[in-house]
């Protein structure tokens, strides 16, 4: 087997990769479950009914991802009718889950918008009071001009100036209270909605609806993808430990045909290996002679996907031919 072919071989994922996959899958499932719970728990205020609706949401979420896992299992085993039924069941539960996620994300977004509106409403209330005082001061100034025209400066104008001074103090106090309010911070999600609305030329409500739908669908697709990765990895590991079984997901057509050829034409304990030029035995013998393959049972098993029994028989035959010898430490070396 050449070096490029060896590099193209599919090996089981390492511990770090699987830990990452399980972490992503768990986080996506938990997030999807929480958003579904937010919707189902809001259906009724009765604690008993909330427990029931919450359990129903968790059952739907768990059943949805198991249905997707079962879809991959049945498709890998060629049960396409069963795979279609599992897929249909998954799509039904996925629609329910996406609806729950839309409701949960929309609720969280509305809560953030509500807080911003309340803070803005307080500022608007102060602004209205300040504007009302400013209008009163303007009216007093107009009245003062009228008193001046009537030569009643001592009686009318002095009183209006005193009233305006008091109004100015109230206006300044309201402005200080308004400016001391916490700043209205626009959250990231609200800023994103605002930018989407400006970019797409739609209202903020429409931009929010499209964003919520997109995030909900993306969350389900993300979780389903990693559940599928876990299922595929489990099937491949089973095949990797039992190389004579048919691989569930071949790397490519050429590699699949090569593995099947080795498995079907490999050495068995009950017969002597075939020494034809095109046989796997000839390839192994040539690789050992050229020292491109380490003279080790494990190396031959990994390189040619042979069983332990087949490799034992192969090395026994090579020893009988005087091509391989065993060292005192029980390691083999090529002597032919």
Short mmCIF file of C-alpha atoms in Angstrom, two decimals:
data_model
loop_
_atom_site.label_atom_id
_atom_site.label_comp_id
_atom_site.label_asym_id
_atom_site.label_seq_id
_atom_site.Cartn_x
_atom_site.Cartn_y
_atom_site.Cartn_z
CA UNK A 1 0.00 0.00 0.00
CA UNK A 2 1.50 3.37 -1.02
CA UNK A 3 2.02 6.31 1.32
CA UNK A 4 -0.79 8.46 -0.20
CA UNK A 5 -3.22 5.57 0.20
CA UNK A 6 -2.15 5.13 3.80
CA UNK A 7 -2.72 8.84 4.49
CA UNK A 8 -6.22 8.54 2.99
CA UNK A 9 -7.20 5.89 5.50
CA UNK A 10 -9.90 6.87 7.97
CA UNK A 11 -8.99 6.35 11.62
CA UNK A 12 -11.18 6.80 14.70
CA UNK A 13 -11.29 10.33 16.06
CA UNK A 14 -9.07 11.12 19.01
CA UNK A 15 -10.13 11.90 22.57
CA UNK A 16 -9.95 15.67 22.08
CA UNK A 17 -12.07 15.55 18.93
CA UNK A 18 -14.74 13.39 20.56
CA UNK A 19 -14.74 15.56 23.70
CA UNK A 20 -15.33 18.60 21.49
CA UNK A 21 -18.11 16.85 19.57
CA UNK A 22 -19.87 15.75 22.75
CA UNK A 23 -19.49 19.25 24.25
CA UNK A 24 -20.97 20.96 21.18
CA UNK A 25 -23.79 18.43 21.00
CA UNK A 26 -24.65 18.75 24.68
CA UNK A 27 -24.59 22.55 24.57
CA UNK A 28 -26.84 22.65 21.49
CA UNK A 29 -29.32 20.17 22.98
CA UNK A 30 -29.45 22.06 26.29
CA UNK A 31 -29.97 25.40 24.52
CA UNK A 32 -32.72 23.97 22.33
CA UNK A 33 -34.40 22.39 25.37
CA UNK A 34 -34.28 25.64 27.35
CA UNK A 35 -35.91 27.64 24.54
CA UNK A 36 -38.62 24.99 24.19
CA UNK A 37 -39.17 25.07 27.95
CA UNK A 38 -39.63 28.86 27.86
CA UNK A 39 -42.52 28.42 25.45
CA UNK A 40 -44.17 25.38 27.04
CA UNK A 41 -43.94 26.75 30.59
CA UNK A 42 -45.73 29.93 29.51
CA UNK A 43 -48.80 27.96 28.38
CA UNK A 44 -50.26 27.74 31.91
CA UNK A 45 -49.65 29.34 35.32
CA UNK A 46 -50.66 26.24 37.27
CA UNK A 47 -47.47 24.64 38.74
CA UNK A 48 -48.75 21.13 37.98
CA UNK A 49 -49.48 22.00 34.37
CA UNK A 50 -46.09 23.70 34.08
CA UNK A 51 -44.40 20.48 35.26
CA UNK A 52 -46.37 18.50 32.69
CA UNK A 53 -45.66 20.91 29.84
CA UNK A 54 -42.00 21.07 30.85
CA UNK A 55 -41.73 17.27 30.80
CA UNK A 56 -43.44 17.25 27.42
CA UNK A 57 -40.87 19.74 26.05
CA UNK A 58 -37.96 17.61 27.32
CA UNK A 59 -39.52 14.44 25.84
CA UNK A 60 -39.96 16.15 22.47
CA UNK A 61 -36.35 17.36 22.47
CA UNK A 62 -34.88 13.98 23.47
CA UNK A 63 -37.12 12.11 21.03
CA UNK A 64 -36.22 14.47 18.21
CA UNK A 65 -32.48 13.86 18.47
CA UNK A 66 -32.89 10.12 19.00
CA UNK A 67 -35.08 9.99 15.87
CA UNK A 68 -32.26 11.68 13.93
CA UNK A 69 -29.74 9.21 15.35
CA UNK A 70 -32.04 6.32 14.42
CA UNK A 71 -32.37 7.75 10.91
CA UNK A 72 -28.59 7.51 10.48
CA UNK A 73 -28.51 3.97 11.89
CA UNK A 74 -31.23 2.66 9.60
CA UNK A 75 -29.80 4.37 6.53
CA UNK A 76 -26.34 2.90 7.27
CA UNK A 77 -27.86 -0.61 7.45
CA UNK A 78 -29.77 -0.15 4.19
CA UNK A 79 -33.22 0.00 5.82
CA UNK A 80 -34.43 2.91 3.72
CA UNK A 81 -38.13 2.49 4.56
CA UNK A 82 -37.33 2.60 8.27
CA UNK A 83 -34.98 5.55 7.65
CA UNK A 84 -37.78 7.49 5.96
CA UNK A 85 -40.16 6.82 8.85
CA UNK A 86 -37.52 7.97 11.36
CA UNK A 87 -36.87 11.06 9.24
CA UNK A 88 -40.59 11.90 9.11
CA UNK A 89 -40.83 11.52 12.88
CA UNK A 90 -37.78 13.74 13.33
CA UNK A 91 -39.20 16.46 11.04
CA UNK A 92 -42.44 16.58 13.03
CA UNK A 93 -40.60 16.94 16.33
CA UNK A 94 -38.14 19.39 14.76
CA UNK A 95 -41.01 21.68 13.71
CA UNK A 96 -42.33 21.64 17.27
CA UNK A 97 -38.85 22.32 18.61
CA UNK A 98 -38.21 25.16 16.14
CA UNK A 99 -41.53 26.69 17.12
CA UNK A 100 -40.51 26.50 20.78
CA UNK A 101 -37.11 28.01 20.02
CA UNK A 102 -38.74 30.83 18.07
CA UNK A 103 -41.03 31.57 21.01
CA UNK A 104 -38.18 31.42 23.54
CA UNK A 105 -35.75 33.59 21.56
CA UNK A 106 -38.53 36.03 20.69
CA UNK A 107 -39.51 36.27 24.35
CA UNK A 108 -35.94 37.03 25.40
CA UNK A 109 -35.62 39.65 22.64
CA UNK A 110 -38.91 41.29 23.60
CA UNK A 111 -37.78 41.43 27.23
CA UNK A 112 -34.61 43.29 26.22
CA UNK A 113 -36.62 45.68 24.08
CA UNK A 114 -39.09 46.22 26.94
CA UNK A 115 -36.31 47.26 29.32
CA UNK A 116 -34.98 49.69 26.74
CA UNK A 117 -38.46 51.15 26.16
CA UNK A 118 -39.01 51.64 29.90
CA UNK A 119 -35.72 53.49 30.30
CA UNK A 120 -36.49 55.63 27.25
CA UNK A 121 -40.00 56.33 28.58
CA UNK A 122 -38.53 57.80 31.80
CA UNK A 123 -36.29 60.10 29.78
CA UNK A 124 -39.23 61.14 27.59
CA UNK A 125 -41.29 61.94 30.71
CA UNK A 126 -38.57 64.29 32.01
CA UNK A 127 -38.30 65.89 28.59
CA UNK A 128 -42.03 66.56 28.49
CA UNK A 129 -41.95 68.23 31.92
CA UNK A 130 -38.97 70.37 30.92
CA UNK A 131 -40.71 71.40 27.68
CA UNK A 132 -43.90 72.26 29.59
CA UNK A 133 -41.94 74.51 31.96
CA UNK A 134 -40.22 76.13 28.97
CA UNK A 135 -43.60 76.88 27.42
CA UNK A 136 -44.81 78.42 30.71
CA UNK A 137 -41.72 80.63 30.85
CA UNK A 138 -42.39 81.74 27.28
CA UNK A 139 -45.99 82.65 28.16
CA UNK A 140 -44.79 84.61 31.21
CA UNK A 141 -42.33 86.54 29.05
CA UNK A 142 -45.11 87.43 26.63
CA UNK A 143 -47.28 88.60 29.55
CA UNK A 144 -44.37 90.65 30.91
CA UNK A 145 -44.06 92.45 27.57
CA UNK A 146 -47.77 93.24 27.78
CA UNK A 147 -47.37 94.68 31.29
CA UNK A 148 -44.50 96.82 30.03
CA UNK A 149 -46.71 98.23 27.29
CA UNK A 150 -49.34 99.10 29.94
CA UNK A 151 -46.71 100.76 32.21
CA UNK A 152 -47.32 98.22 34.99
CA UNK A 153 -43.74 97.17 35.45
CA UNK A 154 -43.74 97.40 39.21
CA UNK A 155 -46.82 95.28 39.72
CA UNK A 156 -46.87 92.68 36.91
CA UNK A 157 -43.37 92.32 35.56
CA UNK A 158 -41.69 91.80 38.93
CA UNK A 159 -44.11 89.01 39.80
CA UNK A 160 -43.61 87.26 36.44
CA UNK A 161 -39.82 87.49 36.72
CA UNK A 162 -39.98 85.91 40.18
CA UNK A 163 -42.19 83.11 38.83
CA UNK A 164 -39.83 82.55 35.90
CA UNK A 165 -36.87 82.25 38.23
CA UNK A 166 -38.70 79.56 40.18
CA UNK A 167 -39.61 77.75 36.97
CA UNK A 168 -35.98 77.85 35.83
CA UNK A 169 -34.88 76.23 39.07
CA UNK A 170 -37.47 73.45 38.62
CA UNK A 171 -36.36 73.00 35.02
CA UNK A 172 -32.72 72.69 36.03
CA UNK A 173 -33.61 70.18 38.75
CA UNK A 174 -35.55 68.03 36.28
CA UNK A 175 -32.64 68.15 33.83
CA UNK A 176 -30.24 67.00 36.56
CA UNK A 177 -32.53 64.10 37.48
CA UNK A 178 -32.89 63.14 33.81
CA UNK A 179 -29.14 63.22 33.23
CA UNK A 180 -28.49 61.13 36.35
CA UNK A 181 -30.55 58.24 35.01
CA UNK A 182 -28.53 55.18 33.87
CA UNK A 183 -27.63 55.34 30.21
CA UNK A 184 -29.94 53.43 27.89
CA UNK A 185 -27.62 50.66 26.70
CA UNK A 186 -28.53 48.98 23.45
CA UNK A 187 -27.85 45.24 23.68
CA UNK A 188 -26.01 43.37 20.95
CA UNK A 189 -29.17 41.62 19.77
CA UNK A 190 -31.04 44.94 19.52
CA UNK A 191 -28.17 46.49 17.62
CA UNK A 192 -28.14 43.53 15.23
CA UNK A 193 -31.90 43.85 14.67
CA UNK A 194 -31.53 47.56 13.99
CA UNK A 195 -28.70 47.00 11.50
CA UNK A 196 -30.63 44.23 9.73
CA UNK A 197 -33.67 46.46 9.45
CA UNK A 198 -31.61 49.26 7.93
CA UNK A 199 -29.74 46.92 5.58
CA UNK A 200 -32.82 45.04 4.34
CA UNK A 201 -35.05 48.09 4.28
CA UNK A 202 -37.71 46.51 6.50
CA UNK A 203 -39.21 47.36 9.87
CA UNK A 204 -37.52 46.36 13.12
CA UNK A 205 -40.31 43.87 13.87
CA UNK A 206 -39.84 42.11 10.52
CA UNK A 207 -36.07 42.01 10.98
CA UNK A 208 -36.56 40.53 14.45
CA UNK A 209 -38.90 37.83 13.11
CA UNK A 210 -36.48 36.74 10.37
CA UNK A 211 -33.54 36.76 12.78
CA UNK A 212 -35.39 34.65 15.36
CA UNK A 213 -36.46 32.09 12.72
CA UNK A 214 -32.91 31.88 11.34
CA UNK A 215 -31.37 31.36 14.79
CA UNK A 216 -33.95 28.71 15.72
CA UNK A 217 -33.42 26.70 12.53
CA UNK A 218 -29.63 27.08 12.82
CA UNK A 219 -29.70 25.75 16.40
CA UNK A 220 -31.60 22.61 15.36
CA UNK A 221 -29.39 22.01 12.31
CA UNK A 222 -26.26 22.48 14.43
CA UNK A 223 -27.41 19.97 17.04
CA UNK A 224 -28.59 17.45 14.41
CA UNK A 225 -25.24 17.66 12.62
CA UNK A 226 -23.24 16.77 15.70
CA UNK A 227 -25.66 14.02 16.69
CA UNK A 228 -25.09 12.59 13.21
CA UNK A 229 -21.32 12.88 13.70
CA UNK A 230 -21.55 10.89 16.93
CA UNK A 231 -23.65 8.19 15.27
CA UNK A 232 -21.30 7.91 12.29
CA UNK A 233 -18.28 7.71 14.58
CA UNK A 234 -19.86 4.93 16.65
CA UNK A 235 -20.61 2.92 13.52
CA UNK A 236 -17.11 3.44 12.16
CA UNK A 237 -15.48 2.40 15.44
CA UNK A 238 -17.53 -0.79 15.42
CA UNK A 239 -16.35 -1.53 11.88
CA UNK A 240 -12.76 -0.59 12.78
CA UNK A 241 -12.74 -3.13 15.63
CA UNK A 242 -14.31 -5.76 13.35
CA UNK A 243 -12.52 -5.25 10.00
CA UNK A 244 -14.32 -8.17 8.30
CA UNK A 245 -17.61 -6.36 8.69
CA UNK A 246 -18.81 -4.09 5.89
CA UNK A 247 -17.81 -0.51 6.62
CA UNK A 248 -20.88 1.69 7.15
CA UNK A 249 -19.46 4.81 5.52
CA UNK A 250 -16.48 4.14 3.20
CA UNK A 251 -13.98 6.94 2.77
CA UNK A 252 -14.13 6.65 -1.02
CA UNK A 253 -14.96 4.10 -3.66
CA UNK A 254 -11.37 3.15 -4.40
CA UNK A 255 -10.51 2.70 -0.71
CA UNK A 256 -13.72 0.74 -0.08
CA UNK A 257 -13.01 -1.68 -2.93
CA UNK A 258 -9.42 -2.08 -1.70
CA UNK A 259 -10.54 -2.92 1.85
CA UNK A 260 -13.16 -5.34 0.60
CA UNK A 261 -10.58 -7.01 -1.66
CA UNK A 262 -8.18 -7.47 1.25
CA UNK A 263 -10.92 -8.78 3.54
CA UNK A 264 -12.28 -11.26 1.01
CA UNK A 265 -8.94 -12.46 -0.33
CA UNK A 266 -6.95 -12.27 2.93
CA UNK A 267 -5.26 -15.16 4.63
CA UNK A 268 -7.34 -17.54 6.70
CA UNK A 269 -6.08 -19.94 9.35
CA UNK A 270 -7.28 -22.95 7.37
CA UNK A 271 -5.38 -22.34 4.16
CA UNK A 272 -1.86 -21.46 3.04
CA UNK A 273 -1.50 -17.84 1.75
CA UNK A 274 -1.71 -17.39 -1.99
CA UNK A 275 1.54 -16.17 -3.48
CA UNK A 276 0.13 -14.78 -6.72
CA UNK A 277 1.47 -11.44 -7.79
CA UNK A 278 -1.88 -9.68 -7.33
CA UNK A 279 -2.69 -11.20 -3.92
CA UNK A 280 -2.44 -9.24 -0.62
CA UNK A 281 0.21 -11.75 0.50
CA UNK A 282 2.44 -10.70 -2.38
CA UNK A 283 1.96 -7.03 -1.51
CA UNK A 284 2.82 -7.63 2.14
CA UNK A 285 5.84 -9.75 1.25
CA UNK A 286 7.11 -7.10 -1.17
CA UNK A 287 6.60 -4.28 1.37
CA UNK A 288 8.47 -6.23 4.07
CA UNK A 289 11.30 -7.04 1.70
CA UNK A 290 11.60 -3.39 0.60
CA UNK A 291 11.40 -2.34 4.27
CA UNK A 292 8.68 0.18 3.46
CA UNK A 293 6.57 -1.66 6.05
CA UNK A 294 7.77 -2.37 9.56
CA UNK A 295 8.14 -6.09 10.25
CA UNK A 296 5.48 -6.19 12.94
CA UNK A 297 2.10 -7.85 13.26
CA UNK A 298 0.50 -4.60 14.43
CA UNK A 299 1.95 -2.70 11.48
CA UNK A 300 0.61 -5.27 9.00
CA UNK A 301 -2.82 -5.28 10.70
CA UNK A 302 -3.06 -1.47 10.59
CA UNK A 303 -1.77 -1.22 7.02
CA UNK A 304 -3.91 -3.95 5.42
CA UNK A 305 -6.89 -4.13 7.81
CA UNK A 306 -6.35 -7.84 8.50
CA UNK A 307 -7.61 -9.82 11.46
CA UNK A 308 -5.31 -11.14 14.19
CA UNK A 309 -5.75 -14.72 12.99
CA UNK A 310 -4.85 -13.82 9.41
CA UNK A 311 -1.68 -11.99 10.51
CA UNK A 312 -0.62 -14.88 12.79
CA UNK A 313 -1.00 -17.31 9.88
CA UNK A 314 0.92 -14.98 7.57
CA UNK A 315 3.92 -14.67 9.90
CA UNK A 316 3.92 -18.41 10.58
CA UNK A 317 4.08 -19.03 6.83
CA UNK A 318 6.88 -16.47 6.42
CA UNK A 319 8.83 -18.17 9.22
CA UNK A 320 8.41 -21.55 7.52
CA UNK A 321 9.82 -20.05 4.34
CA UNK A 322 12.78 -18.62 6.26
CA UNK A 323 11.92 -15.04 5.33
CA UNK A 324 11.08 -13.85 8.84
CA UNK A 325 12.77 -14.69 12.13
CA UNK A 326 11.82 -13.96 15.72
CA UNK A 327 14.25 -12.15 18.00
CA UNK A 328 14.78 -13.13 21.68
CA UNK A 329 12.48 -10.27 22.67
CA UNK A 330 9.75 -11.89 20.49
CA UNK A 331 9.96 -9.14 17.86
CA UNK A 332 10.15 -10.11 14.20
CA UNK A 333 12.75 -9.07 11.64
CA UNK A 334 13.11 -9.70 7.90
CA UNK A 335 15.92 -12.10 7.00
CA UNK A 336 14.94 -13.01 3.46
#
